[in-house]
Every structure is written in structure tokens, then in C-alpha cells.
PDB file of C-alpha atoms in Angstrom:
ATOM      1  CA  THR A   1     -25.780  19.499 -45.222  1.00 59.00           C
ATOM      2  CA  GLN A   2     -23.720  20.015 -48.814  1.00 62.00           C
ATOM      3  CA  LEU A   3     -22.013  23.428 -47.964  1.00 83.00           C
ATOM      4  CA  LEU A   4     -19.650  25.712 -49.845  1.00 91.00           C
ATOM      5  CA  GLU A   5     -16.687  27.226 -48.407  1.00 94.00           C
ATOM      6  CA  GLN A   6     -14.947  30.078 -50.241  1.00 96.00           C
ATOM      7  CA  SER A   7     -12.149  31.576 -48.959  1.00 95.00           C
ATOM      8  CA  PRO A   8     -11.266  34.088 -48.845  1.00 96.00           C
ATOM      9  CA  GLN A   9     -13.937  35.743 -47.519  1.00 95.00           C
ATOM     10  CA  PHE A  10     -12.535  39.939 -48.390  1.00 96.00           C
ATOM     11  CA  LEU A  11      -9.645  40.246 -50.965  1.00 97.00           C
ATOM     12  CA  SER A  12      -7.825  43.704 -51.254  1.00 97.00           C
ATOM     13  CA  ILE A  13      -4.819  43.794 -54.200  1.00 97.00           C
ATOM     14  CA  GLN A  14      -3.274  46.553 -56.326  1.00 97.00           C
ATOM     15  CA  GLU A  15      -4.149  46.802 -59.963  1.00 97.00           C
ATOM     16  CA  GLY A  16      -1.786  44.246 -61.002  1.00 97.00           C
ATOM     17  CA  GLU A  17      -1.239  41.725 -58.841  1.00 97.00           C
ATOM     18  CA  ASN A  18      -2.325  37.406 -58.874  1.00 97.00           C
ATOM     19  CA  LEU A  19      -5.479  36.009 -57.105  1.00 97.00           C
ATOM     20  CA  THR A  20      -6.806  32.984 -56.400  1.00 98.00           C
ATOM     21  CA  VAL A  21      -9.415  32.693 -54.716  1.00 98.00           C
ATOM     22  CA  TYR A  22     -10.903  28.893 -53.785  1.00 97.00           C
ATOM     23  CA  CYS A  23     -14.067  27.038 -53.078  1.00 97.00           C
ATOM     24  CA  ASN A  24     -14.513  24.353 -51.188  1.00 95.00           C
ATOM     25  CA  SER A  25     -16.474  20.838 -49.993  1.00 92.00           C
ATOM     26  CA  SER A  26     -17.038  17.796 -48.388  1.00 90.00           C
ATOM     27  CA  SER A  27     -19.129  17.100 -51.847  1.00 87.00           C
ATOM     28  CA  VAL A  28     -18.534  15.588 -55.045  1.00 88.00           C
ATOM     29  CA  PHE A  29     -20.704  17.744 -57.806  1.00 89.00           C
ATOM     30  CA  SER A  30     -21.248  16.714 -61.060  1.00 88.00           C
ATOM     31  CA  SER A  31     -20.762  20.273 -62.456  1.00 90.00           C
ATOM     32  CA  LEU A  32     -20.343  23.086 -60.487  1.00 93.00           C
ATOM     33  CA  GLN A  33     -20.784  27.015 -61.865  1.00 94.00           C
ATOM     34  CA  TRP A  34     -18.368  30.048 -60.642  1.00 97.00           C
ATOM     35  CA  TYR A  35     -20.733  33.803 -61.276  1.00 96.00           C
ATOM     36  CA  ARG A  36     -19.117  37.608 -60.351  1.00 97.00           C
ATOM     37  CA  GLN A  37     -21.738  39.845 -58.589  1.00 96.00           C
ATOM     38  CA  GLU A  38     -21.427  43.598 -58.504  1.00 94.00           C
ATOM     39  CA  PRO A  39     -23.412  46.277 -56.733  1.00 90.00           C
ATOM     40  CA  GLY A  40     -27.115  46.342 -57.117  1.00 90.00           C
ATOM     41  CA  GLU A  41     -27.245  43.731 -59.897  1.00 94.00           C
ATOM     42  CA  GLY A  42     -27.506  39.881 -60.276  1.00 95.00           C
ATOM     43  CA  PRO A  43     -24.907  37.714 -60.291  1.00 96.00           C
ATOM     44  CA  VAL A  44     -23.071  36.714 -63.545  1.00 96.00           C
ATOM     45  CA  LEU A  45     -22.115  33.579 -64.736  1.00 94.00           C
ATOM     46  CA  LEU A  46     -17.926  33.569 -65.684  1.00 96.00           C
ATOM     47  CA  VAL A  47     -18.110  29.301 -66.089  1.00 95.00           C
ATOM     48  CA  THR A  48     -19.107  26.051 -65.799  1.00 93.00           C
ATOM     49  CA  VAL A  49     -16.855  23.290 -65.259  1.00 93.00           C
ATOM     50  CA  VAL A  50     -17.816  19.686 -65.149  1.00 91.00           C
ATOM     51  CA  THR A  51     -14.949  16.908 -65.925  1.00 92.00           C
ATOM     52  CA  GLY A  52     -12.490  16.073 -62.706  1.00 93.00           C
ATOM     53  CA  GLY A  53      -9.708  18.057 -63.541  1.00 95.00           C
ATOM     54  CA  GLU A  54     -10.853  20.254 -65.631  1.00 95.00           C
ATOM     55  CA  VAL A  55      -8.832  24.198 -66.835  1.00 97.00           C
ATOM     56  CA  LYS A  56     -11.363  26.799 -68.957  1.00 97.00           C
ATOM     57  CA  LYS A  57      -9.882  29.962 -69.501  1.00 96.00           C
ATOM     58  CA  LEU A  58     -11.665  33.201 -70.078  1.00 95.00           C
ATOM     59  CA  LYS A  59      -9.252  35.837 -70.894  1.00 95.00           C
ATOM     60  CA  ARG A  60      -7.516  36.890 -67.917  1.00 97.00           C
ATOM     61  CA  LEU A  61      -9.813  34.554 -65.114  1.00 97.00           C
ATOM     62  CA  THR A  62      -8.695  30.453 -65.247  1.00 98.00           C
ATOM     63  CA  PHE A  63     -10.987  28.558 -63.588  1.00 97.00           C
ATOM     64  CA  GLN A  64      -9.954  24.516 -62.292  1.00 97.00           C
ATOM     65  CA  PHE A  65     -11.883  22.165 -60.899  1.00 96.00           C
ATOM     66  CA  GLY A  66     -10.524  19.734 -59.186  1.00 95.00           C
ATOM     67  CA  ASP A  67      -9.903  15.787 -59.753  1.00 95.00           C
ATOM     68  CA  ALA A  68     -11.775  14.907 -56.703  1.00 94.00           C
ATOM     69  CA  ARG A  69     -15.229  17.032 -58.741  1.00 92.00           C
ATOM     70  CA  LYS A  70     -15.031  19.097 -54.547  1.00 93.00           C
ATOM     71  CA  ASP A  71     -13.571  21.597 -55.046  1.00 95.00           C
ATOM     72  CA  SER A  72     -12.311  24.620 -57.342  1.00 97.00           C
ATOM     73  CA  SER A  73      -9.675  27.765 -57.320  1.00 97.00           C
ATOM     74  CA  LEU A  74     -10.182  30.790 -59.006  1.00 98.00           C
ATOM     75  CA  HIS A  75      -6.934  32.355 -60.599  1.00 98.00           C
ATOM     76  CA  ILE A  76      -6.931  36.057 -61.776  1.00 98.00           C
ATOM     77  CA  THR A  77      -3.959  37.496 -63.713  1.00 97.00           C
ATOM     78  CA  ALA A  78      -2.492  41.132 -63.536  1.00 97.00           C
ATOM     79  CA  ALA A  79      -6.190  41.998 -61.611  1.00 97.00           C
ATOM     80  CA  GLN A  80      -8.248  45.399 -62.998  1.00 97.00           C
ATOM     81  CA  PRO A  81     -10.553  47.344 -61.244  1.00 96.00           C
ATOM     82  CA  GLY A  82     -13.577  45.776 -63.403  1.00 95.00           C
ATOM     83  CA  ASP A  83     -13.371  42.942 -62.332  1.00 96.00           C
ATOM     84  CA  THR A  84     -14.205  43.694 -58.240  1.00 97.00           C
ATOM     85  CA  GLY A  85     -17.000  41.928 -57.514  1.00 97.00           C
ATOM     86  CA  LEU A  86     -18.135  38.525 -55.566  1.00 97.00           C
ATOM     87  CA  TYR A  87     -16.954  35.713 -56.962  1.00 98.00           C
ATOM     88  CA  LEU A  88     -19.656  33.512 -55.959  1.00 97.00           C
ATOM     89  CA  CYS A  89     -19.571  29.648 -56.241  1.00 96.00           C
ATOM     90  CA  ALA A  90     -22.549  26.770 -57.281  1.00 94.00           C
ATOM     91  CA  GLY A  91     -21.951  23.717 -56.866  1.00 91.00           C
ATOM     92  CA  ALA A  92     -25.056  20.709 -58.438  1.00 86.00           C
ATOM     93  CA  VAL A  93     -24.350  18.410 -55.427  1.00 73.00           C
ATOM     94  CA  ILE A  94     -25.470  14.642 -57.310  1.00 62.00           C
ATOM     95  CA  SER A  95     -26.588  13.572 -54.133  1.00 60.00           C
ATOM     96  CA  SER A  96     -29.439  15.496 -54.196  1.00 55.00           C
ATOM     97  CA  TYR A  97     -32.181  15.704 -56.998  1.00 58.00           C
ATOM     98  CA  ASP A  98     -31.584  18.695 -59.143  1.00 67.00           C
ATOM     99  CA  LYS A  99     -30.310  21.381 -56.537  1.00 74.00           C
ATOM    100  CA  VAL A 100     -28.077  24.235 -56.946  1.00 84.00           C
ATOM    101  CA  ILE A 101     -26.028  25.823 -53.982  1.00 88.00           C
ATOM    102  CA  PHE A 102     -24.209  28.371 -53.632  1.00 92.00           C
ATOM    103  CA  GLY A 103     -20.755  29.627 -51.219  1.00 94.00           C
ATOM    104  CA  PRO A 104     -20.577  32.770 -49.158  1.00 93.00           C
ATOM    105  CA  GLY A 105     -18.552  33.996 -52.316  1.00 95.00           C
ATOM    106  CA  THR A 106     -15.264  36.416 -52.025  1.00 96.00           C
ATOM    107  CA  SER A 107     -15.306  40.101 -52.170  1.00 96.00           C
ATOM    108  CA  LEU A 108     -12.606  41.142 -54.012  1.00 97.00           C
ATOM    109  CA  SER A 109     -11.510  44.989 -54.209  1.00 97.00           C
ATOM    110  CA  VAL A 110      -8.348  45.276 -56.871  1.00 97.00           C
ATOM    111  CA  ILE A 111      -7.755  48.706 -56.040  1.00 96.00           C
ATOM    112  CA  PRO A 112      -6.461  51.340 -59.483  1.00 95.00           C
TER     113      PRO A 112
ATOM    114  CA  ASP B   1     -31.771  41.910 -75.005  1.00 70.00           C
ATOM    115  CA  ALA B   2     -33.983  39.195 -72.988  1.00 85.00           C
ATOM    116  CA  ARG B   3     -33.487  40.283 -69.292  1.00 93.00           C
ATOM    117  CA  VAL B   4     -34.430  39.073 -66.102  1.00 97.00           C
ATOM    118  CA  THR B   5     -37.020  41.668 -65.174  1.00 97.00           C
ATOM    119  CA  GLN B   6     -38.239  42.224 -61.389  1.00 98.00           C
ATOM    120  CA  THR B   7     -40.569  45.177 -59.315  1.00 97.00           C
ATOM    121  CA  PRO B   8     -40.215  46.711 -57.203  1.00 97.00           C
ATOM    122  CA  ARG B   9     -36.834  47.531 -56.908  1.00 97.00           C
ATOM    123  CA  HIS B  10     -36.753  48.483 -53.334  1.00 97.00           C
ATOM    124  CA  LYS B  11     -39.911  47.824 -50.453  1.00 98.00           C
ATOM    125  CA  VAL B  12     -39.655  49.743 -48.272  1.00 98.00           C
ATOM    126  CA  THR B  13     -42.197  48.201 -45.635  1.00 97.00           C
ATOM    127  CA  GLU B  14     -43.356  48.134 -41.223  1.00 97.00           C
ATOM    128  CA  MET B  15     -43.483  45.204 -39.582  1.00 97.00           C
ATOM    129  CA  GLY B  16     -46.826  43.021 -40.241  1.00 97.00           C
ATOM    130  CA  GLN B  17     -47.316  44.723 -43.486  1.00 97.00           C
ATOM    131  CA  GLU B  18     -48.350  41.785 -47.054  1.00 97.00           C
ATOM    132  CA  VAL B  19     -45.799  41.820 -49.200  1.00 98.00           C
ATOM    133  CA  THR B  20     -45.443  40.822 -53.250  1.00 98.00           C
ATOM    134  CA  MET B  21     -42.251  40.891 -55.088  1.00 98.00           C
ATOM    135  CA  ARG B  22     -43.020  40.185 -59.220  1.00 98.00           C
ATOM    136  CA  CYS B  23     -40.632  38.331 -61.305  1.00 98.00           C
ATOM    137  CA  GLN B  24     -40.771  38.059 -65.560  1.00 97.00           C
ATOM    138  CA  PRO B  25     -38.514  35.613 -66.120  1.00 97.00           C
ATOM    139  CA  ILE B  26     -36.937  36.013 -70.122  1.00 96.00           C
ATOM    140  CA  LEU B  27     -39.647  34.235 -72.859  1.00 94.00           C
ATOM    141  CA  GLY B  28     -39.055  30.882 -73.570  1.00 92.00           C
ATOM    142  CA  HIS B  29     -37.033  30.524 -69.758  1.00 93.00           C
ATOM    143  CA  ASN B  30     -39.023  26.855 -68.249  1.00 89.00           C
ATOM    144  CA  THR B  31     -37.063  27.020 -64.662  1.00 91.00           C
ATOM    145  CA  VAL B  32     -37.103  30.296 -62.625  1.00 93.00           C
ATOM    146  CA  PHE B  33     -35.546  30.031 -59.202  1.00 93.00           C
ATOM    147  CA  TRP B  34     -36.222  32.649 -55.926  1.00 96.00           C
ATOM    148  CA  TYR B  35     -33.899  33.499 -53.793  1.00 96.00           C
ATOM    149  CA  ARG B  36     -32.323  35.797 -50.542  1.00 96.00           C
ATOM    150  CA  GLN B  37     -29.279  37.177 -50.165  1.00 96.00           C
ATOM    151  CA  THR B  38     -27.940  37.879 -46.860  1.00 93.00           C
ATOM    152  CA  MET B  39     -24.911  39.232 -46.299  1.00 87.00           C
ATOM    153  CA  MET B  40     -24.514  37.099 -42.811  1.00 85.00           C
ATOM    154  CA  GLN B  41     -26.448  33.999 -45.146  1.00 85.00           C
ATOM    155  CA  GLY B  42     -25.194  34.407 -48.716  1.00 89.00           C
ATOM    156  CA  LEU B  43     -27.488  33.927 -51.209  1.00 92.00           C
ATOM    157  CA  GLU B  44     -30.143  31.588 -50.162  1.00 91.00           C
ATOM    158  CA  LEU B  45     -32.707  29.365 -51.833  1.00 91.00           C
ATOM    159  CA  LEU B  46     -36.183  30.573 -51.357  1.00 94.00           C
ATOM    160  CA  ALA B  47     -38.235  28.020 -54.082  1.00 92.00           C
ATOM    161  CA  TYR B  48     -38.051  27.023 -57.713  1.00 88.00           C
ATOM    162  CA  PHE B  49     -40.457  25.912 -60.911  1.00 90.00           C
ATOM    163  CA  ARG B  50     -40.272  24.226 -63.956  1.00 89.00           C
ATOM    164  CA  ASN B  51     -43.097  24.303 -66.663  1.00 90.00           C
ATOM    165  CA  ARG B  52     -45.124  25.662 -63.894  1.00 91.00           C
ATOM    166  CA  ALA B  53     -45.459  23.337 -61.578  1.00 90.00           C
ATOM    167  CA  PRO B  54     -43.366  24.198 -58.023  1.00 88.00           C
ATOM    168  CA  LEU B  55     -40.216  21.610 -57.164  1.00 84.00           C
ATOM    169  CA  ASP B  56     -38.835  22.926 -54.415  1.00 82.00           C
ATOM    170  CA  ASP B  57     -39.627  25.198 -51.580  1.00 84.00           C
ATOM    171  CA  SER B  58     -37.850  23.145 -49.251  1.00 83.00           C
ATOM    172  CA  GLY B  59     -35.552  26.803 -48.137  1.00 85.00           C
ATOM    173  CA  MET B  60     -38.946  29.141 -47.554  1.00 90.00           C
ATOM    174  CA  PRO B  61     -40.333  29.593 -44.481  1.00 87.00           C
ATOM    175  CA  LYS B  62     -43.890  27.792 -45.080  1.00 86.00           C
ATOM    176  CA  ASP B  63     -46.554  30.144 -42.346  1.00 92.00           C
ATOM    177  CA  ARG B  64     -45.356  33.289 -44.385  1.00 96.00           C
ATOM    178  CA  PHE B  65     -44.248  32.891 -47.023  1.00 96.00           C
ATOM    179  CA  SER B  66     -45.539  31.616 -50.883  1.00 95.00           C
ATOM    180  CA  ALA B  67     -44.211  31.116 -54.222  1.00 96.00           C
ATOM    181  CA  GLU B  68     -46.483  31.062 -57.028  1.00 95.00           C
ATOM    182  CA  MET B  69     -45.893  31.313 -61.072  1.00 95.00           C
ATOM    183  CA  PRO B  70     -49.492  32.424 -62.114  1.00 93.00           C
ATOM    184  CA  ASP B  71     -48.658  32.194 -66.121  1.00 92.00           C
ATOM    185  CA  ALA B  72     -45.181  31.631 -67.715  1.00 91.00           C
ATOM    186  CA  THR B  73     -43.936  35.323 -67.764  1.00 94.00           C
ATOM    187  CA  LEU B  74     -44.826  36.000 -64.423  1.00 97.00           C
ATOM    188  CA  ALA B  75     -43.630  34.672 -60.381  1.00 97.00           C
ATOM    189  CA  THR B  76     -44.641  36.403 -56.671  1.00 97.00           C
ATOM    190  CA  LEU B  77     -42.965  35.888 -53.465  1.00 97.00           C
ATOM    191  CA  LYS B  78     -44.518  37.384 -50.641  1.00 97.00           C
ATOM    192  CA  ILE B  79     -44.210  37.898 -47.614  1.00 97.00           C
ATOM    193  CA  GLN B  80     -47.736  37.797 -45.345  1.00 97.00           C
ATOM    194  CA  PRO B  81     -46.940  39.105 -42.158  1.00 96.00           C
ATOM    195  CA  SER B  82     -43.475  40.452 -43.020  1.00 97.00           C
ATOM    196  CA  GLU B  83     -40.842  40.900 -40.057  1.00 97.00           C
ATOM    197  CA  PRO B  84     -37.309  42.426 -38.879  1.00 97.00           C
ATOM    198  CA  ARG B  85     -35.876  39.511 -40.537  1.00 95.00           C
ATOM    199  CA  ASP B  86     -36.951  39.375 -44.089  1.00 96.00           C
ATOM    200  CA  SER B  87     -35.412  42.205 -44.534  1.00 97.00           C
ATOM    201  CA  ALA B  88     -32.062  41.538 -47.324  1.00 97.00           C
ATOM    202  CA  VAL B  89     -32.094  41.149 -51.635  1.00 97.00           C
ATOM    203  CA  TYR B  90     -34.806  38.986 -53.088  1.00 98.00           C
ATOM    204  CA  PHE B  91     -33.402  37.721 -56.561  1.00 98.00           C
ATOM    205  CA  CYS B  92     -35.228  35.308 -59.313  1.00 97.00           C
ATOM    206  CA  ALA B  93     -33.829  33.666 -61.852  1.00 95.00           C
ATOM    207  CA  SER B  94     -34.541  32.298 -65.080  1.00 95.00           C
ATOM    208  CA  VAL B  95     -33.190  29.153 -66.851  1.00 91.00           C
ATOM    209  CA  PHE B  96     -33.820  27.373 -70.079  1.00 88.00           C
ATOM    210  CA  GLY B  97     -32.883  23.643 -69.116  1.00 78.00           C
ATOM    211  CA  GLY B  98     -32.404  21.824 -65.540  1.00 75.00           C
ATOM    212  CA  VAL B  99     -30.290  23.782 -62.524  1.00 69.00           C
ATOM    213  CA  THR B 100     -26.946  23.269 -63.914  1.00 74.00           C
ATOM    214  CA  ASP B 101     -27.601  25.625 -67.048  1.00 83.00           C
ATOM    215  CA  THR B 102     -27.617  29.018 -67.051  1.00 88.00           C
ATOM    216  CA  GLN B 103     -29.229  31.085 -64.113  1.00 91.00           C
ATOM    217  CA  TYR B 104     -29.743  34.446 -65.432  1.00 94.00           C
ATOM    218  CA  PHE B 105     -30.857  36.666 -62.651  1.00 96.00           C
ATOM    219  CA  GLY B 106     -33.085  39.464 -62.205  1.00 97.00           C
ATOM    220  CA  PRO B 107     -31.457  43.182 -60.978  1.00 96.00           C
ATOM    221  CA  GLY B 108     -33.062  42.127 -57.389  1.00 97.00           C
ATOM    222  CA  THR B 109     -36.054  43.109 -55.254  1.00 98.00           C
ATOM    223  CA  ARG B 110     -33.787  45.235 -51.567  1.00 97.00           C
ATOM    224  CA  LEU B 111     -36.860  44.706 -49.344  1.00 98.00           C
ATOM    225  CA  THR B 112     -35.980  46.276 -46.096  1.00 98.00           C
ATOM    226  CA  VAL B 113     -38.685  45.457 -42.416  1.00 97.00           C
ATOM    227  CA  LEU B 114     -39.352  48.507 -40.310  1.00 96.00           C
TER     228      LEU B 114
END
């Protein structure tokens, strides 16, 4: 059974602080996605990373895919209240046919 | 602004009743997913379809759940009979392409089974 773990599970920080959340597995992924979900809504895609070691930036968000394609991180610089939400990573597992597995998520609260 | 729509948004029912949830994928998207989200289990894939054909429903309890795509504009998820443990938010998502492409999620149906 392929599993994705995310840490921390909950994070509460002050506006302006930096943070990093992690997504880990023992499985190798062909690609990995990060989604953000706000209360009462469905997840929305932030980024897809495909190549081991790849780094992508989306304004104040920096995403990194591990060299071995088993893990990923999301770093937010100068967090803002609008960053509040549930951050989900989702991996496409090479050994499974056409399947994407979601992690349990990191719930981020940015306090003004 | 193309979006995935889901109905109803909220459903409260009693144990043993049939529940039907509907999803309208984005026009032109050929792959549709059904997920269930709970605090304990997170986001779980129940089933998905490509070009209206079921590809994987291994995440779905077979004895009470069924998923269909009567046509390209409608996907349904039925629970019969419903149980309190089915209480969750059910999401539909659609994709143009494969599972690793961008999934567009609907707003979800919040189901409460009393």
C-alpha cells in the first residue's frame, strides 16, 4: 500500500513568518502535485513537479521535488492570512496503474 | 468560467435511506473522479471513469455504493442503504487527460447520515 505522509499536521503562525511543510513516502512518484483547499470548497491545484530535484516558484511559494522523487516540500515566505487553508500533496505512483494518492494534508492558519 | 458542479451541496438523511449525488464535469473533460473526505481518512479515491467507462472502483464499498456515468455530462454516486459512517464530504473532480493532469474539483456534497 502506497502512503503519503505530510508534516506537520497543523501549523499556526503569525503573518510575515516563513514556513515549510513536507510530503514524504517510501514510494517513487512519476509526478507530484500540491493543492490548497479552503473551507467549504474543493482542492485547487497549485503546482505539479515532475523531475527529481525540480524547484518551482509561485510568487511567495517555493516547491521542491526530492532527487529520488519520494518526497517534496512547500516553503512559504512571509505568510499572509490569505495563505490559510489545507495543503494537500498528491503523488502519481509509478508502480500503480494510473492512480493518484493524496496525503492527509497540513492545515495552515496564518494569524493577522 | 468552466467549473465542476455538484448537487446537492448538503444532504441530511436517516440511516437506511438511499442517497444520490450528482456531478457535472467540465465540458470536454474525459476523466471523472469521485472522492470522499473525512477528518480521519483524508481524501480517499472511491472511483473514476475515463470516457464514461469505469476504470477503478477499488476504493468503493461494493455492497452499498455504486457509481455511473449515464452520459458525458453527468456522473452519479449512489449509496443504498446509507449508514452513519458514510457521513463525509464527497467530491467530484474532472480532468482533460490522465490522472496526473490538473484535477478540477467541484465544491463537494456534505452528507450527514443520522
